[in-house]
Short mmCIF file of C-alpha atoms and ligand atoms in Angstrom, two decimals:
data_model
loop_
_atom_site.label_atom_id
_atom_site.label_comp_id
_atom_site.label_asym_id
_atom_site.label_seq_id
_atom_site.Cartn_x
_atom_site.Cartn_y
_atom_site.Cartn_z
CA MET C 28 23.59 -224.58 12.43
CA ILE C 29 26.58 -223.12 10.39
CA PRO C 30 29.16 -225.47 8.83
CA ALA C 31 33.05 -224.86 9.53
CA ALA C 32 34.47 -222.37 7.18
CA PHE C 33 35.74 -223.61 3.68
CA GLU C 34 36.86 -222.29 0.36
CA TYR C 35 34.33 -222.46 -2.50
CA ALA C 36 35.32 -223.04 -6.22
CA ARG C 37 32.93 -223.45 -9.08
CA ALA C 38 33.93 -225.99 -11.83
CA GLU C 39 33.32 -225.10 -15.25
CA SER C 40 33.94 -228.63 -16.78
CA ILE C 41 34.69 -232.07 -15.69
CA ASP C 42 38.44 -231.62 -16.28
CA HIS C 43 38.24 -228.25 -14.33
CA ALA C 44 36.64 -230.00 -11.35
CA ILE C 45 39.31 -232.69 -11.25
CA GLU C 46 41.93 -230.01 -11.41
CA LEU C 47 40.46 -227.99 -8.54
CA LEU C 48 39.97 -231.13 -6.29
CA GLY C 49 43.63 -231.36 -6.42
CA GLY C 50 43.85 -228.10 -4.67
CA ALA C 51 43.31 -229.65 -1.01
CA ASP C 52 43.64 -233.05 0.50
CA ASP C 53 40.23 -232.79 2.01
CA ALA C 54 38.32 -231.29 -0.85
CA LYS C 55 34.91 -232.35 -1.58
CA ILE C 56 32.52 -232.28 -4.56
CA LEU C 57 29.22 -230.24 -4.05
CA ALA C 58 26.50 -231.61 -6.25
CA GLY C 59 23.08 -230.76 -4.89
CA GLY C 60 24.54 -230.66 -1.37
CA HIS C 61 21.49 -232.47 0.02
CA SER C 62 23.62 -235.21 1.80
CA LEU C 63 26.95 -233.11 2.19
CA LEU C 64 25.39 -229.83 3.72
CA PRO C 65 23.67 -231.56 6.53
CA LEU C 66 26.82 -233.51 7.49
CA MET C 67 28.70 -230.07 7.36
CA LYS C 68 26.17 -228.29 9.54
CA THR C 69 26.52 -230.86 11.99
CA ARG C 70 30.24 -230.63 11.48
CA LEU C 71 30.59 -234.41 10.93
CA ALA C 72 32.19 -233.23 7.59
CA GLN C 73 34.65 -230.29 7.61
CA PRO C 74 36.11 -230.13 4.14
CA SER C 75 38.41 -227.23 3.51
CA LEU C 76 37.58 -226.78 0.01
CA LEU C 77 34.24 -227.29 -1.88
CA VAL C 78 34.17 -227.78 -5.57
CA ASP C 79 30.90 -226.83 -6.98
CA ILE C 80 30.06 -229.11 -9.92
CA SER C 81 26.30 -228.15 -10.31
CA ARG C 82 27.09 -225.55 -13.08
CA ILE C 83 28.99 -228.11 -15.30
CA GLY C 84 26.53 -227.56 -18.41
CA ASP C 85 26.14 -231.10 -19.81
CA LEU C 86 25.64 -233.26 -17.06
CA SER C 87 22.02 -233.30 -16.68
CA TYR C 88 20.20 -235.54 -19.18
CA VAL C 89 18.40 -238.83 -19.69
CA ARG C 90 18.83 -240.57 -23.05
CA GLU C 91 18.62 -243.66 -24.92
CA ASP C 92 21.91 -245.56 -25.50
CA GLY C 93 21.13 -248.86 -27.53
CA ASP C 94 19.78 -251.35 -25.08
CA MET C 95 20.64 -249.04 -22.15
CA VAL C 96 19.62 -245.56 -20.73
CA ALA C 97 22.26 -243.16 -19.88
CA ILE C 98 21.49 -240.63 -17.04
CA GLY C 99 23.79 -237.65 -16.38
CA ALA C 100 25.27 -237.47 -12.83
CA LEU C 101 23.75 -234.23 -12.11
CA THR C 102 20.17 -235.01 -13.18
CA ARG C 103 17.94 -234.08 -10.24
CA HIS C 104 15.66 -236.64 -8.65
CA HIS C 105 12.85 -234.47 -9.92
CA ASP C 106 13.94 -234.86 -13.47
CA VAL C 107 14.78 -238.62 -13.07
CA ALA C 108 11.21 -239.15 -11.63
CA ASN C 109 9.53 -237.10 -14.52
CA SER C 110 11.51 -238.51 -17.42
CA GLU C 111 9.05 -240.16 -19.79
CA LEU C 112 11.83 -242.26 -21.29
CA LEU C 113 12.52 -243.73 -17.74
CA GLN C 114 8.98 -244.05 -17.02
CA GLN C 115 8.81 -246.44 -20.26
CA VAL C 116 11.83 -248.28 -20.26
CA ALA C 117 13.21 -248.23 -16.58
CA PRO C 118 10.17 -247.44 -14.56
CA ILE C 119 11.89 -248.64 -11.20
CA VAL C 120 14.30 -245.82 -11.59
CA ALA C 121 11.72 -243.07 -12.21
CA ASP C 122 9.43 -244.46 -9.40
CA THR C 123 12.06 -244.69 -6.85
CA ALA C 124 13.48 -241.18 -7.65
CA SER C 125 9.95 -239.80 -7.14
CA ARG C 126 9.81 -241.35 -3.60
CA ILE C 127 13.21 -239.86 -2.37
CA GLY C 128 12.93 -237.37 0.31
CA ASP C 129 10.28 -234.71 -0.39
CA PRO C 130 9.53 -232.35 -3.40
CA GLN C 131 12.15 -229.67 -2.18
CA VAL C 132 14.75 -232.46 -1.66
CA ARG C 133 13.94 -233.81 -5.23
CA HIS C 134 14.32 -230.19 -6.69
CA VAL C 135 17.96 -230.19 -5.66
CA GLY C 136 19.45 -233.58 -4.89
CA THR C 137 21.00 -235.66 -7.85
CA ILE C 138 21.14 -239.13 -8.86
CA GLY C 139 25.01 -238.86 -9.03
CA GLY C 140 25.31 -237.45 -5.67
CA SER C 141 22.87 -240.15 -4.15
CA ILE C 142 25.05 -242.90 -5.67
CA ALA C 143 28.42 -241.42 -4.75
CA HIS C 144 27.37 -240.71 -1.14
CA ALA C 145 26.94 -244.69 -0.66
CA ASP C 146 24.71 -244.24 2.19
CA PRO C 147 23.29 -247.79 3.07
CA ALA C 148 19.90 -246.18 3.64
CA GLY C 149 19.69 -244.57 0.30
CA ASP C 150 17.26 -245.91 -2.17
CA MET C 151 18.95 -245.29 -5.51
CA GLY C 152 21.95 -247.45 -4.92
CA THR C 153 19.91 -250.61 -4.19
CA VAL C 154 18.09 -250.12 -7.38
CA MET C 155 21.36 -249.63 -9.25
CA VAL C 156 22.68 -252.97 -7.79
CA ALA C 157 19.34 -254.92 -8.66
CA LEU C 158 19.62 -253.55 -12.31
CA GLY C 159 23.16 -254.30 -12.61
CA ALA C 160 23.80 -250.57 -13.54
CA GLN C 161 27.17 -249.14 -14.78
CA PHE C 162 28.87 -246.00 -13.62
CA ALA C 163 31.10 -243.91 -15.66
CA ILE C 164 33.87 -242.09 -13.74
CA SER C 165 36.44 -239.40 -15.08
CA ALA C 166 39.82 -239.14 -13.40
CA ALA C 167 42.85 -236.86 -13.81
CA ALA C 168 44.46 -236.59 -17.13
CA GLY C 169 41.40 -237.43 -19.08
CA ALA C 170 41.20 -241.09 -17.89
CA THR C 171 37.87 -242.58 -17.70
CA ARG C 172 36.70 -245.94 -16.35
CA THR C 173 33.49 -247.71 -15.87
CA VAL C 174 32.48 -249.71 -12.57
CA ALA C 175 29.47 -252.02 -12.05
CA ALA C 176 27.17 -251.06 -9.46
CA GLY C 177 27.73 -254.52 -7.79
CA ASP C 178 31.52 -253.62 -7.21
CA PHE C 179 31.00 -249.84 -6.51
CA PHE C 180 29.66 -250.05 -3.08
CA GLN C 181 32.40 -250.86 -0.80
CA GLY C 182 31.42 -250.16 2.71
CA LEU C 183 29.57 -247.62 5.01
CA PHE C 184 29.68 -244.24 2.92
CA GLN C 185 32.45 -245.76 0.89
CA ALA C 186 32.44 -246.14 -2.88
CA ASP C 187 35.07 -247.04 -5.49
CA LEU C 188 35.62 -243.48 -6.26
CA ALA C 189 38.98 -241.53 -5.59
CA ALA C 190 38.81 -238.06 -3.96
CA ASN C 191 39.78 -236.41 -7.43
CA GLU C 192 37.37 -238.43 -9.31
CA VAL C 193 33.95 -237.48 -10.65
CA LEU C 194 30.99 -239.80 -11.45
CA THR C 195 29.70 -238.56 -14.74
CA GLU C 196 27.06 -240.95 -16.03
CA ILE C 197 24.99 -243.79 -14.84
CA ARG C 198 23.92 -246.39 -17.18
CA VAL C 199 20.89 -248.68 -16.65
CA PRO C 200 19.60 -251.48 -18.69
CA LYS C 201 16.10 -251.13 -20.23
CA THR C 202 13.69 -253.61 -18.58
CA SER C 203 10.51 -254.92 -19.82
CA GLY C 204 9.60 -257.43 -16.96
CA GLY C 205 7.95 -256.73 -13.47
CA TRP C 206 9.57 -254.60 -11.05
CA SER C 207 9.14 -253.16 -7.45
CA TYR C 208 10.89 -250.93 -5.06
CA LEU C 209 9.44 -251.03 -1.58
CA LYS C 210 10.64 -249.12 1.30
CA PHE C 211 9.52 -249.51 4.95
CA ASN C 212 9.49 -246.61 7.39
CA ARG C 213 7.25 -245.32 10.06
CA ARG C 214 6.78 -241.66 9.09
CA ALA C 215 6.61 -240.44 5.53
CA ILE C 216 9.79 -238.34 5.97
CA ASP C 217 12.00 -241.13 7.23
CA TRP C 218 14.57 -242.93 5.24
CA ALA C 219 13.94 -246.66 4.72
CA MET C 220 14.25 -248.81 7.60
CA VAL C 221 14.63 -251.61 5.11
CA GLY C 222 13.96 -251.28 1.46
CA VAL C 223 13.84 -254.01 -1.29
CA ALA C 224 14.30 -253.77 -5.07
CA ALA C 225 13.21 -256.50 -7.21
CA VAL C 226 13.48 -256.69 -11.24
CA GLN C 227 12.57 -259.37 -13.57
CA GLN C 228 15.11 -259.57 -16.40
CA ASN C 229 15.67 -262.23 -18.99
CA GLY C 230 13.41 -264.70 -17.17
CA SER C 231 15.18 -264.47 -13.76
CA ALA C 232 14.54 -262.07 -10.81
CA ALA C 233 17.29 -259.87 -9.19
CA VAL C 234 16.77 -258.78 -5.57
CA ALA C 235 18.61 -256.16 -3.49
CA LEU C 236 18.15 -254.70 -0.08
CA THR C 237 18.53 -251.32 1.46
CA ASN C 238 19.84 -250.80 4.90
CA MET C 239 20.37 -254.35 5.61
CA GLY C 240 24.21 -253.90 5.85
CA GLU C 241 26.99 -251.40 5.11
CA THR C 242 26.17 -251.35 1.38
CA PRO C 243 23.19 -252.13 -0.84
CA LEU C 244 23.24 -255.92 -0.72
CA ARG C 245 22.15 -258.50 -3.53
CA ALA C 246 19.82 -261.05 -1.75
CA ALA C 247 21.66 -263.98 -3.25
CA GLY C 248 19.65 -266.61 -1.18
CA VAL C 249 16.38 -265.40 -2.55
CA GLU C 250 17.73 -265.25 -6.18
CA GLU C 251 18.98 -268.84 -5.82
CA ALA C 252 15.70 -270.08 -4.49
CA LEU C 253 13.64 -268.43 -7.12
CA ALA C 254 16.12 -269.88 -9.81
CA GLY C 255 15.41 -273.31 -8.29
CA GLY C 256 11.78 -272.78 -8.70
CA ALA C 257 10.79 -271.65 -5.24
CA ASP C 258 7.60 -269.37 -4.93
CA PRO C 259 7.78 -265.93 -3.51
CA ALA C 260 6.66 -267.00 -0.01
CA THR C 261 9.53 -269.71 0.13
CA ALA C 262 12.21 -267.76 -1.42
CA SER C 263 11.64 -264.68 0.69
CA ALA C 264 12.42 -266.70 3.96
CA ARG C 265 16.12 -266.47 2.85
CA ALA C 266 15.84 -262.56 2.45
CA ASP C 267 18.39 -261.78 5.28
CA GLU C 268 20.95 -264.56 4.35
CA GLY C 269 24.50 -262.82 4.54
CA ALA C 270 22.97 -259.51 5.66
CA ALA C 271 24.23 -257.60 8.75
CA PRO C 272 21.64 -255.02 9.40
CA PRO C 273 22.35 -252.14 11.87
CA SER C 274 20.50 -251.77 15.10
CA ASP C 275 19.37 -248.12 15.90
CA ALA C 276 16.54 -245.97 17.16
CA PHE C 277 14.35 -247.08 14.15
CA GLY C 278 14.60 -250.82 14.95
CA SER C 279 16.83 -253.74 16.00
CA ALA C 280 18.71 -255.91 13.56
CA GLU C 281 16.48 -258.72 14.44
CA TYR C 282 13.41 -256.46 13.56
CA ARG C 283 14.91 -255.55 10.25
CA ARG C 284 15.66 -259.16 9.50
CA GLU C 285 11.96 -259.90 9.97
CA VAL C 286 10.89 -256.86 8.08
CA SER C 287 13.17 -257.81 5.18
CA LYS C 288 11.31 -261.11 4.58
CA VAL C 289 7.89 -259.60 4.45
CA LEU C 290 9.06 -256.92 2.24
CA VAL C 291 10.94 -259.40 -0.36
CA ARG C 292 7.75 -261.39 -0.37
CA ARG C 293 5.59 -258.28 -1.20
CA ALA C 294 8.16 -257.17 -3.72
CA LEU C 295 8.34 -260.57 -5.51
CA GLU C 296 4.57 -260.73 -5.60
CA GLU C 297 4.44 -257.39 -7.29
CA THR C 298 7.25 -258.51 -9.54
CA LEU C 299 6.31 -261.78 -10.69
CA GLY C 300 2.48 -261.70 -9.96
CA MET A 10 34.48 -214.25 0.82
CA THR A 11 32.61 -215.06 -2.36
CA ASN A 12 30.46 -212.82 -4.25
CA VAL A 13 26.66 -213.80 -4.63
CA SER A 14 24.38 -211.98 -6.98
CA VAL A 15 20.84 -213.19 -6.82
CA THR A 16 17.62 -211.74 -8.17
CA VAL A 17 15.38 -211.80 -5.12
CA ASN A 18 11.65 -211.09 -5.54
CA GLY A 19 12.44 -209.43 -8.90
CA GLN A 20 15.26 -207.10 -7.70
CA SER A 21 18.95 -207.97 -8.12
CA ARG A 22 20.80 -208.17 -4.85
CA GLU A 23 24.58 -208.51 -4.51
CA ALA A 24 26.87 -209.18 -1.65
CA ASP A 25 30.29 -210.48 -0.49
CA VAL A 26 29.56 -213.42 1.80
CA GLU A 27 31.40 -216.45 3.52
CA PRO A 28 31.13 -219.31 1.38
CA ARG A 29 29.49 -221.11 4.20
CA THR A 30 26.54 -218.64 4.26
CA LEU A 31 23.34 -220.62 3.80
CA LEU A 32 20.81 -219.15 1.62
CA VAL A 33 18.22 -218.64 4.44
CA TYR A 34 20.71 -216.63 6.35
CA PHE A 35 21.52 -214.63 3.38
CA LEU A 36 17.87 -213.70 2.92
CA ARG A 37 17.22 -213.07 6.61
CA GLU A 38 20.54 -211.38 7.84
CA THR A 39 22.16 -210.01 4.65
CA LEU A 40 19.04 -208.83 2.89
CA GLY A 41 16.67 -208.47 5.97
CA LEU A 42 14.12 -210.66 4.50
CA THR A 43 12.88 -212.31 7.66
CA GLY A 44 9.44 -213.66 6.31
CA THR A 45 11.35 -217.03 5.65
CA ASN A 46 11.48 -218.84 9.04
CA VAL A 47 14.18 -221.28 10.27
CA GLY A 48 12.41 -224.12 12.09
CA CYS A 49 14.45 -227.36 12.41
CA ASP A 50 17.64 -226.03 10.56
CA THR A 51 18.01 -229.85 9.71
CA SER A 52 16.35 -230.05 6.38
CA THR A 53 13.27 -231.60 7.78
CA CYS A 54 10.39 -229.04 8.53
CA GLY A 55 10.13 -227.01 5.32
CA SER A 56 9.53 -223.83 7.07
CA CYS A 57 12.52 -222.10 5.37
CA THR A 58 11.09 -223.20 1.84
CA VAL A 59 11.51 -220.58 -1.01
CA LEU A 60 11.40 -220.81 -4.79
CA VAL A 61 14.64 -221.07 -6.65
CA ASP A 62 13.96 -220.58 -10.29
CA GLY A 63 10.36 -221.27 -9.47
CA GLU A 64 10.80 -224.47 -7.58
CA SER A 65 10.40 -225.22 -3.94
CA VAL A 66 13.89 -225.61 -1.99
CA LYS A 67 14.75 -225.63 1.69
CA SER A 68 16.92 -222.76 1.90
CA CYS A 69 18.60 -224.15 5.23
CA THR A 70 20.21 -226.66 2.92
CA MET A 71 21.59 -224.69 0.31
CA LEU A 72 24.48 -222.18 0.25
CA ALA A 73 23.87 -218.73 -0.98
CA ALA A 74 26.76 -219.39 -3.39
CA GLN A 75 24.49 -222.07 -5.00
CA ALA A 76 21.81 -219.67 -5.63
CA ASP A 77 24.17 -217.11 -7.40
CA GLY A 78 22.90 -216.06 -10.62
CA ARG A 79 19.31 -217.48 -10.03
CA ASP A 80 15.87 -216.34 -9.28
CA VAL A 81 14.87 -216.48 -5.74
CA THR A 82 11.18 -215.83 -4.73
CA THR A 83 10.23 -215.62 -0.93
CA ILE A 84 6.97 -215.16 1.02
CA GLU A 85 7.60 -211.27 0.74
CA ALA A 86 6.76 -211.42 -2.91
CA MET A 87 3.54 -213.13 -2.67
CA ALA A 88 1.10 -210.28 -1.81
CA HIS A 89 0.72 -207.11 -4.01
CA GLY A 90 0.39 -204.41 -1.51
CA ASP A 91 -2.74 -205.20 0.46
CA THR A 92 -3.95 -207.81 -2.03
CA MET A 93 -2.99 -211.25 -0.83
CA HIS A 94 -1.84 -213.94 -3.14
CA PRO A 95 -4.58 -216.58 -3.76
CA ILE A 96 -2.88 -219.00 -1.70
CA GLN A 97 -2.50 -216.83 1.28
CA ASP A 98 -6.05 -215.64 0.87
CA ALA A 99 -7.23 -219.31 0.91
CA PHE A 100 -5.12 -219.92 4.09
CA HIS A 101 -6.85 -216.89 5.66
CA ARG A 102 -10.36 -217.83 4.64
CA ASN A 103 -9.99 -221.51 5.70
CA HIS A 104 -8.19 -221.11 8.83
CA GLY A 105 -4.98 -222.74 7.32
CA LEU A 106 -2.78 -221.50 10.14
CA GLN A 107 -2.72 -221.20 13.99
CA CYS A 108 0.65 -219.92 15.22
CA GLY A 109 1.70 -219.26 11.57
CA TYR A 110 5.34 -220.40 12.05
CA CYS A 111 5.19 -223.06 9.22
CA THR A 112 3.02 -220.94 7.00
CA PRO A 113 5.52 -219.20 4.83
CA GLY A 114 6.97 -222.38 3.89
CA MET A 115 3.57 -223.93 3.21
CA VAL A 116 2.65 -221.17 0.99
CA MET A 117 5.75 -221.35 -0.94
CA ALA A 118 5.66 -225.34 -1.24
CA ALA A 119 2.07 -224.96 -2.37
CA ALA A 120 2.95 -222.29 -5.19
CA SER A 121 5.64 -224.50 -6.45
CA TYR A 122 3.35 -227.55 -6.43
CA LEU A 123 0.24 -225.83 -7.79
CA GLN A 124 2.46 -224.69 -10.82
CA GLU A 125 3.46 -228.42 -11.45
CA ASN A 126 -0.08 -229.81 -10.78
CA PRO A 127 -2.79 -227.01 -10.97
CA THR A 128 -5.53 -229.58 -10.31
CA PRO A 129 -4.58 -231.70 -7.42
CA THR A 130 -6.61 -234.31 -5.61
CA GLU A 131 -6.61 -234.10 -1.71
CA GLU A 132 -4.21 -237.01 -1.61
CA ASP A 133 -2.00 -235.14 -4.05
CA VAL A 134 -1.88 -232.13 -1.84
CA ARG A 135 -0.99 -234.32 1.29
CA GLU A 136 1.87 -235.99 -0.79
CA ALA A 137 3.26 -232.67 -1.78
CA LEU A 138 3.49 -231.41 1.72
CA GLU A 139 5.68 -234.33 2.67
CA GLY A 140 8.53 -231.93 3.36
CA ASN A 141 6.54 -229.39 5.58
CA LEU A 142 5.68 -229.95 9.09
CA CYS A 143 3.12 -228.11 11.03
CA ARG A 144 2.91 -228.54 14.69
CA CYS A 145 -0.62 -226.61 15.21
CA THR A 146 -3.28 -227.30 12.85
CA GLY A 147 -3.09 -231.19 12.17
CA TYR A 148 -2.90 -230.19 8.29
CA GLN A 149 -6.73 -230.48 7.64
CA ASN A 150 -6.97 -226.89 7.15
CA ILE A 151 -3.67 -226.47 5.40
CA VAL A 152 -5.04 -229.00 2.78
CA LYS A 153 -8.27 -227.44 2.47
CA SER A 154 -6.60 -224.06 1.84
CA ILE A 155 -4.44 -225.35 -0.91
CA LEU A 156 -7.34 -227.20 -2.62
CA ASP A 157 -9.40 -223.98 -2.32
CA ALA A 158 -6.50 -222.01 -3.79
CA ALA A 159 -6.17 -224.51 -6.71
CA GLY A 160 -9.74 -223.93 -7.31
CA SER A 161 -9.66 -220.14 -7.39
CA MET A 162 -6.26 -220.00 -9.18
CA SER A 163 -7.60 -222.12 -12.08
CA GLY A 164 -10.97 -220.40 -12.17
CA ALA A 165 -13.07 -223.44 -10.96
CA PRO A 166 -15.95 -222.82 -8.15
CA GLU A 167 -14.23 -223.03 -4.78
CA THR A 168 -17.00 -225.31 -3.41
CA THR A 169 -16.27 -228.11 -5.94
CA ARG A 170 -12.81 -228.26 -4.90
CA ALA A 171 -12.69 -227.65 -0.97
C1 FAD P 427 15.30 -234.05 4.32
C2 FAD P 427 15.98 -235.14 3.26
C3 FAD P 427 15.53 -236.37 2.93
C4 FAD P 427 16.10 -237.41 2.30
N1 FAD P 427 15.52 -238.49 2.01
C5 FAD P 427 16.11 -239.45 1.17
C6 FAD P 427 15.46 -240.75 0.91
O1 FAD P 427 14.37 -240.94 1.40
N2 FAD P 427 16.08 -241.62 0.18
C7 FAD P 427 17.38 -241.30 -0.33
O2 FAD P 427 17.97 -242.17 -0.96
N3 FAD P 427 17.95 -240.21 -0.24
C8 FAD P 427 17.47 -239.19 0.63
N4 FAD P 427 17.91 -238.01 0.70
C9 FAD P 427 19.14 -237.72 0.29
C10 FAD P 427 19.05 -237.10 -1.13
O3 FAD P 427 18.80 -238.22 -2.10
C11 FAD P 427 20.35 -236.36 -1.63
O4 FAD P 427 20.11 -235.72 -2.57
C12 FAD P 427 21.50 -237.40 -2.24
O5 FAD P 427 21.71 -238.30 -1.21
C13 FAD P 427 22.88 -236.63 -2.50
O6 FAD P 427 22.60 -236.03 -3.66
P1 FAD P 427 23.30 -234.39 -3.77
O7 FAD P 427 23.28 -234.20 -5.39
O8 FAD P 427 22.47 -233.67 -2.88
O9 FAD P 427 24.70 -234.60 -3.43
P2 FAD P 427 25.81 -233.87 -2.46
O10 FAD P 427 25.04 -233.62 -1.06
O11 FAD P 427 26.15 -232.70 -3.14
O12 FAD P 427 26.99 -234.89 -2.39
C14 FAD P 427 26.88 -236.18 -1.52
C15 FAD P 427 28.36 -236.86 -1.70
O13 FAD P 427 28.69 -237.29 -2.96
C16 FAD P 427 29.68 -236.70 -3.41
N5 FAD P 427 29.46 -236.49 -4.96
C17 FAD P 427 28.17 -235.83 -5.26
N6 FAD P 427 27.99 -235.80 -6.63
C18 FAD P 427 29.33 -236.41 -7.13
C19 FAD P 427 29.81 -236.90 -8.41
N7 FAD P 427 29.11 -236.53 -9.51
N8 FAD P 427 31.00 -237.39 -8.44
C20 FAD P 427 31.78 -237.85 -7.32
N9 FAD P 427 31.17 -237.52 -6.16
C21 FAD P 427 30.07 -236.84 -5.93
C22 FAD P 427 29.91 -235.38 -2.71
O14 FAD P 427 31.21 -235.24 -2.49
C23 FAD P 427 29.44 -235.82 -1.33
O15 FAD P 427 30.38 -236.71 -0.75
C24 FAD P 427 17.38 -236.96 1.61
C25 FAD P 427 18.01 -235.92 1.91
C26 FAD P 427 17.24 -234.88 2.79
C27 FAD P 427 17.91 -233.55 2.92
S1 FES P 428 14.46 -224.91 8.69
FE1 FES P 428 15.02 -225.69 6.70
S2 FES P 428 13.87 -227.51 6.66
FE2 FES P 428 13.46 -226.90 8.77
S1 FES P 429 0.40 -223.12 12.17
FE1 FES P 429 1.78 -223.41 13.83
S2 FES P 429 3.27 -224.72 13.07
FE2 FES P 429 1.95 -224.61 11.45
#
């Protein structure tokens, strides 16, 4: 399968990328290409211009920033997974990255691409929502802004990111409490049919769900029950409150609702136990 | 057209290609290196696995332009003359292939992984092959071959590893 024809341009810097993106109405950023190229090969996406940002030198890093950890948008899943800093102070991020796709995918796909793509079946967005991560975005004329993960995901493959903006950095809080990211699938290579991220932070637990709606979702009912003193088994019964899971070849919406309750209970037992 | 200049198996190769040219077709059709197979063409099966800067990559899911300026290694570079690479030799001795279609990808995925972890357990090897499908062998002898190769490459006696 061959993508439709397009022009290719390589960005030297963030500003250069933003300038190049102005070159066509339907221009797209290319990071690892591990979400975009499969869509282009099946012609579900046919951008007329790809702006390759993967050679921008200084967007691949993991570093301490006070009580946060800053991760460059071009950091590959492989490097996120193997970052000793993340393993120590934000282990849910490293662990989740180590279970995205397969080794070949992790050698190319980036954390920024994963988040910007806003795929409801993607793992990293859910973890970001549970952690309350912050995303740094660069726009035209040197403008920058920061968006909270909870506000970033707006719909199916839709993020708060204009066509000529670049996600540059992901900032996650350091965590010292329990955590868990569980995903349920039938075959090792499948994406999460349902996923659950749970993080214990400052005495309370944050819980978020993968593939239970058009965006990563906060499991507000579960969090409320836990805050009221409920145990994991009781709280997890509210896992699918406010969710709108899809029905597809992998499972019906009803099935996903049931799976989400079981996974939330297991994730809470791991996190709080 | 975009100019792509890649070091392939130690030789620098250059061509003007359409930007949409995928790395696997650049290797197979532009350079005539047909050892790398296309199986699924949908990023799933891993039969198109090559090394880019020493790390395994699915070449059906990368543009040739993304490999510009990089170092690509394909199955053709593994043997030296008639001497097979230890991983190939281990596949040969352990019957790690039947039809052989997945084998170039399996060997390249193993080469990348053994560099990262020279002393894997059986479970490690099974996880490392998550991105490589085989429709013939049931994986048993592939895993055995890679454990055997790990043993011979790190100098340990093969029998303690297989
Ligand atoms: C076989 C396979 C299995 C996979 N399994 C999983 C899995 O289990 N879980 C999972 O979560 N993911 C999975 N993925 C997806 C993988 O994580 C991708 O790497 C990731 O979704 C996209 O990252 P990328 O760098 O490849 O982005 P690209 O494909 O290059 O880009 C994706 C989208 O984001 C935009 N974009 C990229 N970077 C930026 C940026 N910095 N700023 C603004 N926009 C940007 C692009 O324009 C594009 O629209 C899988 C992929 C494959 C091929
Ligand atoms: S042909 Fe590339 S993964 Fe199957
Ligand atoms: S040996 Fe036939 S597909 Fe693996």
